[in-house]
CSV table of C-alpha atoms and ligand atoms in Angstrom, one decimal:
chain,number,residue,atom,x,y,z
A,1,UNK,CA,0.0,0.0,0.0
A,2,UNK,CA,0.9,4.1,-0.9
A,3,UNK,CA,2.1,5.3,2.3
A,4,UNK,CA,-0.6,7.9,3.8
A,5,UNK,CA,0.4,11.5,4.8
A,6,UNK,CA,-0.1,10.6,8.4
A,7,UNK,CA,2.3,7.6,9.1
A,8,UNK,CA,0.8,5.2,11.6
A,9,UNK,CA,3.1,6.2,14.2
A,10,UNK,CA,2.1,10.5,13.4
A,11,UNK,CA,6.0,10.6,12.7
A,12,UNK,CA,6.9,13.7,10.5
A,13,UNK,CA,3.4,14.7,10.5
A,14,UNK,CA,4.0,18.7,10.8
A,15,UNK,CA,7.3,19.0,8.8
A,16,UNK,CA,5.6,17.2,5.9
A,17,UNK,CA,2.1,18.6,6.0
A,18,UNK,CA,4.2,21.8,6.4
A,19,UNK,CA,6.0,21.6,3.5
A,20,UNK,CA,3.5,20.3,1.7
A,21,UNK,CA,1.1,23.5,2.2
A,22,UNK,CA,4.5,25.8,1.4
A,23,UNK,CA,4.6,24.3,-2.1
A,24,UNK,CA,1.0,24.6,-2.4
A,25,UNK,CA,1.6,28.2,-1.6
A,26,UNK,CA,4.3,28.3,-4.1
A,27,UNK,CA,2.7,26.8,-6.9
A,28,UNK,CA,-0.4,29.5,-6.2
A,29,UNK,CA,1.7,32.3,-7.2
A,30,UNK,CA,3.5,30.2,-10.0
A,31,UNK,CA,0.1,29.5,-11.6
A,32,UNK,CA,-0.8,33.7,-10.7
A,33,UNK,CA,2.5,34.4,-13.1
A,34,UNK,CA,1.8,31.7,-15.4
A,35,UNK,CA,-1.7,33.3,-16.0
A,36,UNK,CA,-0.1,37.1,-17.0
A,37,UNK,CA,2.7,35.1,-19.3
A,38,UNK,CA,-0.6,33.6,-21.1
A,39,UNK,CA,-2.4,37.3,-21.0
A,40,UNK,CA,1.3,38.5,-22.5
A,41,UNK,CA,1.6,35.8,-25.6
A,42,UNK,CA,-1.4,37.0,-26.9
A,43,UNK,CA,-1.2,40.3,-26.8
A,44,UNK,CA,2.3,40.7,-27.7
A,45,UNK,CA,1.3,38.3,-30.8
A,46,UNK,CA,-1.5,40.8,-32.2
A,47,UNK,CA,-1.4,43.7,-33.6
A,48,UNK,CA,-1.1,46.8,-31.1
A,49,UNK,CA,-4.6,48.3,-32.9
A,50,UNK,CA,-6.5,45.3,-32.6
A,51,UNK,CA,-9.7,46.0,-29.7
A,52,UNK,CA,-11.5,42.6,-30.8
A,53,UNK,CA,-9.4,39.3,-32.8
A,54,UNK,CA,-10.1,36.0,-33.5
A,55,UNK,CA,-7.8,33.5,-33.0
A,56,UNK,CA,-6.1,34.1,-37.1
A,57,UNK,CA,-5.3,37.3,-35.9
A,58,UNK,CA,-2.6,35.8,-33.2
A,59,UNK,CA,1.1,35.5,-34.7
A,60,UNK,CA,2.2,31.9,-34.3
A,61,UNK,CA,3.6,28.8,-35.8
A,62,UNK,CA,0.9,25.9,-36.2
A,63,UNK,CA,2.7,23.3,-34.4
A,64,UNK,CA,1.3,25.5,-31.4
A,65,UNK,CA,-2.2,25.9,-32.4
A,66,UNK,CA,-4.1,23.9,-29.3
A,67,UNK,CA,-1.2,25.9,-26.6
A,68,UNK,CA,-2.7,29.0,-28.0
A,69,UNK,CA,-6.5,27.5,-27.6
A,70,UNK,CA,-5.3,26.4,-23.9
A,71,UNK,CA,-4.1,30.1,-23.0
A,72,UNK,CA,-7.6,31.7,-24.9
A,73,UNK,CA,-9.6,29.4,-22.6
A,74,UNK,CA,-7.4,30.0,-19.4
A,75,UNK,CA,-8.0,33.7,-20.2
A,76,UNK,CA,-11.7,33.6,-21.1
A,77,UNK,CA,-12.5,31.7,-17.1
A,78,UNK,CA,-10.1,34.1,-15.4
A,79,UNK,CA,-12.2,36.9,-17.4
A,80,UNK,CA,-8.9,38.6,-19.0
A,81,UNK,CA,-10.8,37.6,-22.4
A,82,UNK,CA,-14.6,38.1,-22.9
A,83,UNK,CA,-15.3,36.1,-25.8
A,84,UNK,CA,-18.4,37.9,-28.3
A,85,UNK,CA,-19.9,36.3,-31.1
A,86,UNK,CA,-16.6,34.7,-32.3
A,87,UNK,CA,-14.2,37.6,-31.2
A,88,UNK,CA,-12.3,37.7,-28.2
A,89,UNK,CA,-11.8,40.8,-26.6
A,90,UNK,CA,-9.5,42.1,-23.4
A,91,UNK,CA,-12.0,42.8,-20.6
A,92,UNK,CA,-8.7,43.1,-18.1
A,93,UNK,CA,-5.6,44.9,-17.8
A,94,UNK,CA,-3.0,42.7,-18.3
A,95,UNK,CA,-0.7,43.1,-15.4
A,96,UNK,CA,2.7,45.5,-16.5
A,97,UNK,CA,6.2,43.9,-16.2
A,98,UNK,CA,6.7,45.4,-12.9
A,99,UNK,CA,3.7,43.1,-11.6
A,100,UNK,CA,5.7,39.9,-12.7
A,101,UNK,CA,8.9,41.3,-10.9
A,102,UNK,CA,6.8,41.5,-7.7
A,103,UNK,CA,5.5,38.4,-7.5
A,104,UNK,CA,9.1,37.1,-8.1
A,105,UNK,CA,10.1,38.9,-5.7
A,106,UNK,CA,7.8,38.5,-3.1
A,107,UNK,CA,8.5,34.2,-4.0
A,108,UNK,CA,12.3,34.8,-3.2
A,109,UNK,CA,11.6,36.6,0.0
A,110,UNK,CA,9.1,33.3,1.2
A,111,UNK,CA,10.5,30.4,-1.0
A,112,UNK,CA,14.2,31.1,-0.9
A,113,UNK,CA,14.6,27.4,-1.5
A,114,UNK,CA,12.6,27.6,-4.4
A,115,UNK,CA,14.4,30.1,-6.6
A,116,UNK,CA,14.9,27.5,-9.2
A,117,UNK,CA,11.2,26.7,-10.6
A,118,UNK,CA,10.5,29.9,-9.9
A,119,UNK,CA,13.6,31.3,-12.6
A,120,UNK,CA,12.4,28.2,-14.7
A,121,UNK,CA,8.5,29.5,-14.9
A,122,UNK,CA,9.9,32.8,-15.6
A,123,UNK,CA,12.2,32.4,-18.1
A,124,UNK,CA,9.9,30.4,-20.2
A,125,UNK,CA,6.8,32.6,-20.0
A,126,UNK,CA,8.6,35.7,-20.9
A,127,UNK,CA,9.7,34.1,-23.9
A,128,UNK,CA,6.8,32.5,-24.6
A,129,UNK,CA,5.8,35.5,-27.6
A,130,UNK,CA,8.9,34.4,-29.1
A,131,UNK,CA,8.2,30.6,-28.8
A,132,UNK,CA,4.9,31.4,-30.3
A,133,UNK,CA,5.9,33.0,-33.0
A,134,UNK,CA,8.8,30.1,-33.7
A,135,UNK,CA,11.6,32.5,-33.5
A,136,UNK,CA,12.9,30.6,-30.4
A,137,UNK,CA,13.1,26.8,-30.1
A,138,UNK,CA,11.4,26.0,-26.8
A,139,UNK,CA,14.0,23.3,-25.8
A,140,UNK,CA,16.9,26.1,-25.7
A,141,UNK,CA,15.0,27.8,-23.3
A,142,UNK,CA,13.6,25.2,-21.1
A,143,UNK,CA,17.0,23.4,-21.0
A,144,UNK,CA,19.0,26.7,-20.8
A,145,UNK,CA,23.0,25.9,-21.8
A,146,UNK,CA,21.6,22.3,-22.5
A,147,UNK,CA,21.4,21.8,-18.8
A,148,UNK,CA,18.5,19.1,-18.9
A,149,UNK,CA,18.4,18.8,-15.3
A,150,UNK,CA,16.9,22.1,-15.1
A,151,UNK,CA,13.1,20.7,-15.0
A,152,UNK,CA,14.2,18.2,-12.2
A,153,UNK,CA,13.3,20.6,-9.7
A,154,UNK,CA,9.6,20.0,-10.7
A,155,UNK,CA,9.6,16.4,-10.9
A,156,UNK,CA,12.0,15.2,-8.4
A,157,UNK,CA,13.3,18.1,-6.1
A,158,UNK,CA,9.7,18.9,-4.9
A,159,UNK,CA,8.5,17.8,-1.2
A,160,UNK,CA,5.1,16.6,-3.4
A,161,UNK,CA,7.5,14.8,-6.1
A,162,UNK,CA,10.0,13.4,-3.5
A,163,UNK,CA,6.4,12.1,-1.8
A,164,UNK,CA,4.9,10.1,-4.9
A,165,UNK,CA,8.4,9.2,-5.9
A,166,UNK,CA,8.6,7.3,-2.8
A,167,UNK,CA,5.3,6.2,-2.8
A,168,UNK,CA,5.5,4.4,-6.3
A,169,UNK,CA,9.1,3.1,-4.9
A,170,UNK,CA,7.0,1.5,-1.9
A,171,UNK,CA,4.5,0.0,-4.0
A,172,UNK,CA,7.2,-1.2,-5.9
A,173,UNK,CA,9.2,-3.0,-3.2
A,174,UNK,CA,5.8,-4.6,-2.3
A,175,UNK,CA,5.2,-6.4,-5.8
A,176,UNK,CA,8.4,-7.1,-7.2
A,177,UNK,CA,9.6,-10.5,-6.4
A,178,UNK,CA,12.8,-12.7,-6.6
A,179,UNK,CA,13.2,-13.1,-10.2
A,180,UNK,CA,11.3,-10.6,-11.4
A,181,UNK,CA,12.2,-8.3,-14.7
A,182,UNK,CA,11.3,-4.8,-14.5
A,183,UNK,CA,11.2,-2.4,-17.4
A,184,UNK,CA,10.8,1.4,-16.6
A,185,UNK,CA,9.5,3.5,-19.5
A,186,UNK,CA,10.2,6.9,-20.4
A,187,UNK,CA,12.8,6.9,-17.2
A,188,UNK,CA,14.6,10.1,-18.3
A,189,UNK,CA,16.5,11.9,-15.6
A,190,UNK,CA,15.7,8.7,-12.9
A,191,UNK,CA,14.0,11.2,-10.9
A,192,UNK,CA,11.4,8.2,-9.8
A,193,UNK,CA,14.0,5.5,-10.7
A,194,UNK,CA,16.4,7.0,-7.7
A,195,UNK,CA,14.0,6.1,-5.0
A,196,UNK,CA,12.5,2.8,-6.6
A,197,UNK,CA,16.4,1.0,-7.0
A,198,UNK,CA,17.6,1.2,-3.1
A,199,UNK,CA,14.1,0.2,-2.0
A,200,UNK,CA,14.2,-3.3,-4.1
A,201,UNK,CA,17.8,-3.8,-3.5
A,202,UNK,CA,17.4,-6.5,-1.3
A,203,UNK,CA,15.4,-8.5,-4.3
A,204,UNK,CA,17.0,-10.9,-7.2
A,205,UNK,CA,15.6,-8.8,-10.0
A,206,UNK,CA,16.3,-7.5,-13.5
A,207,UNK,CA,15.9,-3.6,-14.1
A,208,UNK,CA,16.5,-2.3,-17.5
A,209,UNK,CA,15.8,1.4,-17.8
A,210,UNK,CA,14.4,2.9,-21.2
A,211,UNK,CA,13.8,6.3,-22.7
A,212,UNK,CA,13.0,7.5,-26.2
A,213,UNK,CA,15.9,9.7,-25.5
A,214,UNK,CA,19.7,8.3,-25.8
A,215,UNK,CA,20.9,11.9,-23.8
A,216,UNK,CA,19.3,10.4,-20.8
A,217,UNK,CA,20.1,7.1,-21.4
A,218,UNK,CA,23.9,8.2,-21.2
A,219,UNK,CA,22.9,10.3,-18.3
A,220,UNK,CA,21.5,7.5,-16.2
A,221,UNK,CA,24.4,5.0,-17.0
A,222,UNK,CA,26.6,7.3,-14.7
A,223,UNK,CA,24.1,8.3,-12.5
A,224,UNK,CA,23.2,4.1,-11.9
A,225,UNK,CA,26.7,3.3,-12.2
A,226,UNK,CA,26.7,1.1,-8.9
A,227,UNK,CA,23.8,-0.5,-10.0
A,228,UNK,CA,23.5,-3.5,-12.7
A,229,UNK,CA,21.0,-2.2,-15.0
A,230,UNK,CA,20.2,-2.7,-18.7
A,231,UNK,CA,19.5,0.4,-20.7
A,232,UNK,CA,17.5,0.8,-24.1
A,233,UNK,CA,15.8,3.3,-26.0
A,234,UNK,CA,11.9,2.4,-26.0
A,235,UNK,CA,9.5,4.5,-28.1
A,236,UNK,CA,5.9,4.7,-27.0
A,237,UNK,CA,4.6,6.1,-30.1
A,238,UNK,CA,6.8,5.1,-33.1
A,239,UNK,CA,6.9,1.7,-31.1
A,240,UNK,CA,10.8,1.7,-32.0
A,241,UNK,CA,12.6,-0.5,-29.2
A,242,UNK,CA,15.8,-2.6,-28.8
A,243,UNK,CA,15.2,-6.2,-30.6
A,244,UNK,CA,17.0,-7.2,-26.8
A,245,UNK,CA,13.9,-5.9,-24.9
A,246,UNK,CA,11.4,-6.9,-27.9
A,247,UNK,CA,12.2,-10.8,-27.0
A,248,UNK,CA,11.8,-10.3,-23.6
A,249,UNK,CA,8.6,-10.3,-21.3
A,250,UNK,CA,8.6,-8.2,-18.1
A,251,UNK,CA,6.9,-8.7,-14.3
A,252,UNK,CA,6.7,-5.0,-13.5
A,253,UNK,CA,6.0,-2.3,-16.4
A,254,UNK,CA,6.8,1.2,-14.5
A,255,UNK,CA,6.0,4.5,-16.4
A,256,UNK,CA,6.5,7.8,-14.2
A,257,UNK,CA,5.3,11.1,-15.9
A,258,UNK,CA,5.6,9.5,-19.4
A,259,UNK,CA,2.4,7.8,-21.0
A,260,UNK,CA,0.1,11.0,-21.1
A,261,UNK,CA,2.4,11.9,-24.6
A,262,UNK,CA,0.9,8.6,-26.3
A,263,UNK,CA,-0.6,9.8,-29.3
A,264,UNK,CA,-3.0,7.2,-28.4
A,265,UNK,CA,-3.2,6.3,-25.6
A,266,UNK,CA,-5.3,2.9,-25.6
A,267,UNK,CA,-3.0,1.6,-28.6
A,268,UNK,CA,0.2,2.3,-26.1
A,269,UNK,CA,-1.9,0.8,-23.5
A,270,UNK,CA,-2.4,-2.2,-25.7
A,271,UNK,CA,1.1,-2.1,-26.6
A,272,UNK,CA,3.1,-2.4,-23.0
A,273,UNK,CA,0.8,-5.6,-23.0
A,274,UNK,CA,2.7,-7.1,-25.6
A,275,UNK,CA,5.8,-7.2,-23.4
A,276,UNK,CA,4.3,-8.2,-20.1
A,277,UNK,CA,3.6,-11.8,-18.8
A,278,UNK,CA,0.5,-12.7,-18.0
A,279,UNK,CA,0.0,-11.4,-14.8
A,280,UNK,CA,2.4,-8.3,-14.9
A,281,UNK,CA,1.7,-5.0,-13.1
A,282,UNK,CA,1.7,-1.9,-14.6
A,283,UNK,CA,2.8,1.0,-12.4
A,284,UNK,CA,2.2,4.6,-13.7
A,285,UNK,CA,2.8,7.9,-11.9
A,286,UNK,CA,0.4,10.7,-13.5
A,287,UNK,CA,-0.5,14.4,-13.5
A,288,UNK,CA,-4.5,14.0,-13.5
A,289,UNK,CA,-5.4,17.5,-13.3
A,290,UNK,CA,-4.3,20.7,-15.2
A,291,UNK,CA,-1.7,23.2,-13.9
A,292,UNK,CA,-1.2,26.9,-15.4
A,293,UNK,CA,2.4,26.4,-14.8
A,294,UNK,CA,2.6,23.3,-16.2
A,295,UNK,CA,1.2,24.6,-19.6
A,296,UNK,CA,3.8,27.1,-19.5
A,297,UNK,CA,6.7,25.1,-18.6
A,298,UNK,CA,5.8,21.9,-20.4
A,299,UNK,CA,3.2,23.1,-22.6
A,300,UNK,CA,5.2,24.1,-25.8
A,301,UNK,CA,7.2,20.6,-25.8
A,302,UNK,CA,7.1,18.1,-27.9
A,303,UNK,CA,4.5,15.6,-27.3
A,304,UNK,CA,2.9,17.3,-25.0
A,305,UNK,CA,0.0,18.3,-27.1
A,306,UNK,CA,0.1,15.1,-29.4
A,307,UNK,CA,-2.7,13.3,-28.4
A,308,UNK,CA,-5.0,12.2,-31.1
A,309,UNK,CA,-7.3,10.2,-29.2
A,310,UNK,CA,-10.2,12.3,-28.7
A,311,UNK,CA,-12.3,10.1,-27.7
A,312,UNK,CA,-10.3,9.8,-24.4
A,313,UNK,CA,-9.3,13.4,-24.3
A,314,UNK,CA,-11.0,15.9,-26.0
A,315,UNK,CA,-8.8,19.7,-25.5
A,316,UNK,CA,-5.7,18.6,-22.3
A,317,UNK,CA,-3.2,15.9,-22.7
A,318,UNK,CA,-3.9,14.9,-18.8
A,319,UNK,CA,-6.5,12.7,-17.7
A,320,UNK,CA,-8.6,12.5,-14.5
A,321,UNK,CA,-8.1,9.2,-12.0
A,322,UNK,CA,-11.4,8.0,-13.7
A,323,UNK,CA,-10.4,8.7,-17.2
A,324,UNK,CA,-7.7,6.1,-16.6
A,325,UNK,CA,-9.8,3.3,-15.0
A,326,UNK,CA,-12.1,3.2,-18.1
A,327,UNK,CA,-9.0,3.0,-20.4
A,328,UNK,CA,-7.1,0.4,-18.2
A,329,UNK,CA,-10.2,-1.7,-18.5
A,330,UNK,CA,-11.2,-0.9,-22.1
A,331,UNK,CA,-7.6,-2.3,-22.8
A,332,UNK,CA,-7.9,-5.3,-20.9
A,333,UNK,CA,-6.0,-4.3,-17.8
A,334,UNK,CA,-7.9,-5.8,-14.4
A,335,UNK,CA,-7.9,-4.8,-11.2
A,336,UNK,CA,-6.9,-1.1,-11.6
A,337,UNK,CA,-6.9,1.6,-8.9
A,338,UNK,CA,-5.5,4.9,-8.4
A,339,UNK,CA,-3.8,5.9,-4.9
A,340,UNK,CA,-2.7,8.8,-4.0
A,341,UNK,CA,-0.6,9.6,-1.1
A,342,UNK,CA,-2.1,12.9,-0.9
A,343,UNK,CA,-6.0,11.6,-1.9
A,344,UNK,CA,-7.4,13.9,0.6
A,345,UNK,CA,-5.7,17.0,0.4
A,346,UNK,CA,-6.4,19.5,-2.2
A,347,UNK,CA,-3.3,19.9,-3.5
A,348,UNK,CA,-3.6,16.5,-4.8
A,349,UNK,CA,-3.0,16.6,-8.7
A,350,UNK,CA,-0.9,13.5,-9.3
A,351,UNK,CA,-2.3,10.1,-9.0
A,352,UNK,CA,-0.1,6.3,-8.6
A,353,UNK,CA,-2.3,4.2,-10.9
A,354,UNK,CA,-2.1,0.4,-10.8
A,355,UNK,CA,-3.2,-2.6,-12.9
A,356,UNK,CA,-2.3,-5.8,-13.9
A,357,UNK,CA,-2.5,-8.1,-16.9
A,358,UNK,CA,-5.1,-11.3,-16.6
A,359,UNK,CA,-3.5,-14.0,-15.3
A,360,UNK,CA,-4.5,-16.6,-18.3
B,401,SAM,C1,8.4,14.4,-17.7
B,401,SAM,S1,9.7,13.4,-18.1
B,401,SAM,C2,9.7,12.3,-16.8
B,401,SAM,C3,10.8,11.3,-16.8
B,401,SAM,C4,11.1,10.5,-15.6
B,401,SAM,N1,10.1,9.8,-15.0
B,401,SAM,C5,12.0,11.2,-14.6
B,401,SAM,O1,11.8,11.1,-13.4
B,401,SAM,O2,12.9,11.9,-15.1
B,401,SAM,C6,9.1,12.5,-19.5
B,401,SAM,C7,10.0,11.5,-20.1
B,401,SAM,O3,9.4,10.9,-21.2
B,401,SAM,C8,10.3,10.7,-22.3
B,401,SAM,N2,9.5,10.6,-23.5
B,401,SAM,C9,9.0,11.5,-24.3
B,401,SAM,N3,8.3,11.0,-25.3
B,401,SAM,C10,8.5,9.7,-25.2
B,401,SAM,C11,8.0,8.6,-26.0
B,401,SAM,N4,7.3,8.8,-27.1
B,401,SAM,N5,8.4,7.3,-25.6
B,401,SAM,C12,9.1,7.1,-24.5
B,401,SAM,N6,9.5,8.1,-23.7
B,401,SAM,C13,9.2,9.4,-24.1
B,401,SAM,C14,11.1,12.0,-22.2
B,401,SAM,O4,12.4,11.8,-22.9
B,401,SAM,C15,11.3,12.2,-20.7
B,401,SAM,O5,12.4,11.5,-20.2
């Protein structure tokens, strides 16, 4: 079982609920800048005359056509937009430069710790008109100097990452067994990876760790260095793998932050099957509800608006904890649930989702 908040003994209680409600309060005014970067794309992408424009009037490349449609709706339910008879229209000042520099400021004075996201959120929303317009590529900013760690601080550094992280490295420890061949998806930097190898140290297993991306790949063969692991590249879309991992069939199938860029999500789905025994559990770690932030920080990137399966989702790449139940079982997955270590806390936006294969 997830670990609850409240350990059975009450030990870390306050430290842990504390820090959880300071990077609640954090993401707050990340989300209250992210909002004025959306308010700035668009209006520093039309034309200074315009009073009323539809979405043709915006300067941007296509590739970033539904980013644009998720800013437009952000700005249309925070009233910033007022949209009339097919023409959106400005309804609120959009806050000057000088507002952005206060809220940053006022982060670094109560989340010194923090300074990181908060220069990471920042840097890519004021070049977000740029992005837009395709006269920056997103990935230079995002991983400024190539530093690819740089977006670590979201999903790994965090008190709520560090949390799920160990909660899916619990769950782990409890189903893997002697024997057992694990394959970890879309592992990238081994931000969940880290806290899932010392806790099934102690078991006879096989762990090979797979991305679509060889960078990481390299990365984690000298960050795993004292650990025996295979390493592969494994593509969930262009279902490209190594012929080494193709023959095999895996126990565990683990997937942290990665599936929600399937194009398709039920033909990935149906596709892990094909390398699990019967039997296998399939361990993902998910966003299941929207962030501003997050459509600021991983918004423009590749994949992240990819999906095609509108049937499952219809306008956001994330789906809800019941979104994936239906799927699991529409794919032939039994016995799924979500868990959450933080299931009753409103700050709870990620969700550890579990299923197995039939056992015929
Ligand atoms: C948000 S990161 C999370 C990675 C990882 N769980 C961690 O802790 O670093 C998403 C990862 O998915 C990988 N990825 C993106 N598209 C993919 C695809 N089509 N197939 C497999 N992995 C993919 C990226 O390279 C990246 O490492």
């Amino acid at each position: 079982m997830v670990n609850p908040v409240l350990d059975s003994e009450g030990k870390s209680l306050s430290p842990l609920a504390s820090a959880i409600s300071h990077e609640q309060k954090l993401r707050k005014q990340l989300d209250r800048l992210a909002l004025i970067f959306m308010a700035r794309s668009i209006q520093n992408n039309l034309d200074d005359s315009a009073k009323t424009f539809v979405v043709s009037d915006i300067t941007f490349v296509e590739s970033y056509r539904r980013l644009v449609d998720r800013f437009l709706s952000v700005l249309v339910d925070e009233n910033y937009l007022q949209l009339v008879g097919g023409r959106y229209l400005f309804v609120k000042d959009i806050p000057m430069d000088t507002e952005i520099d206060q809220i940053a400021q006022f982060c670094l004075t109560i989340f010194p710790s923090n300074v990181k996201e908060l220069q990471v959120v920042k840097r890519c929303g004021l070049s977000m008109p740029q992005v837009l317009r395709g006269e920056i590529p997103f990935v230079s900013v995002l991983f400024e100097d190539g530093d690819i760690s740089a977006v670590e601080v979201f999903y790994r550094n965090s008190t709520i990452s560090r949390l799920y992280n160990k909660s899916v490295a619990s769950l782990m420890r409890d189903i893997v067994e002697d024997g057992a061949k694990i394959l970890e998806v879309g592992a990238g930097s081994g931000g969940t990876t880290e806290f899932i190898l010392p806790e099934i140290s102690a078991i006879q297993c096989d762990y090979t760790f797979t991305d679509i991306s060889k960078a990481f790949l390299i990365r984690a063969k000298r960050k795993f260095k004292e650990y025996q692991l295979d390493y592969g590249i494994f593509d969930i879309n262009t279902q490209t793998t190594e012929a080494s991992i193709k023959q095999n069939k895996y126990d565990v199938l683990v997937c942290c932050n990665v599936l929600h860029v399937a194009n398709n999500i039920s033909t990935t789905l149906r596709y892990l099957k094909d390398f699990m025994n019967p039997g296998a559990k399939l361990v993902l770690l998910e966003m299941v509800k929207p962030d501003r932030w997050v459509d600021i920080v991983f918004g423009p990137t590749d994949g992240w608006w990819g999906f095609e399966d509108f049937m499952e989702r219809k306008n956001y790449p994330l789906m809800a904890d019941s979104q994936w139940l239906d799927v699991l079982e529409k794919c032939g997955y039994v016995d799924s649930q979500c868990q959450s270590p933080l299931a009753h806390h409103d700050v709870h936006n990620l969700s550890i989702i579990s299923a197995h294969t039939p056992t015929y």
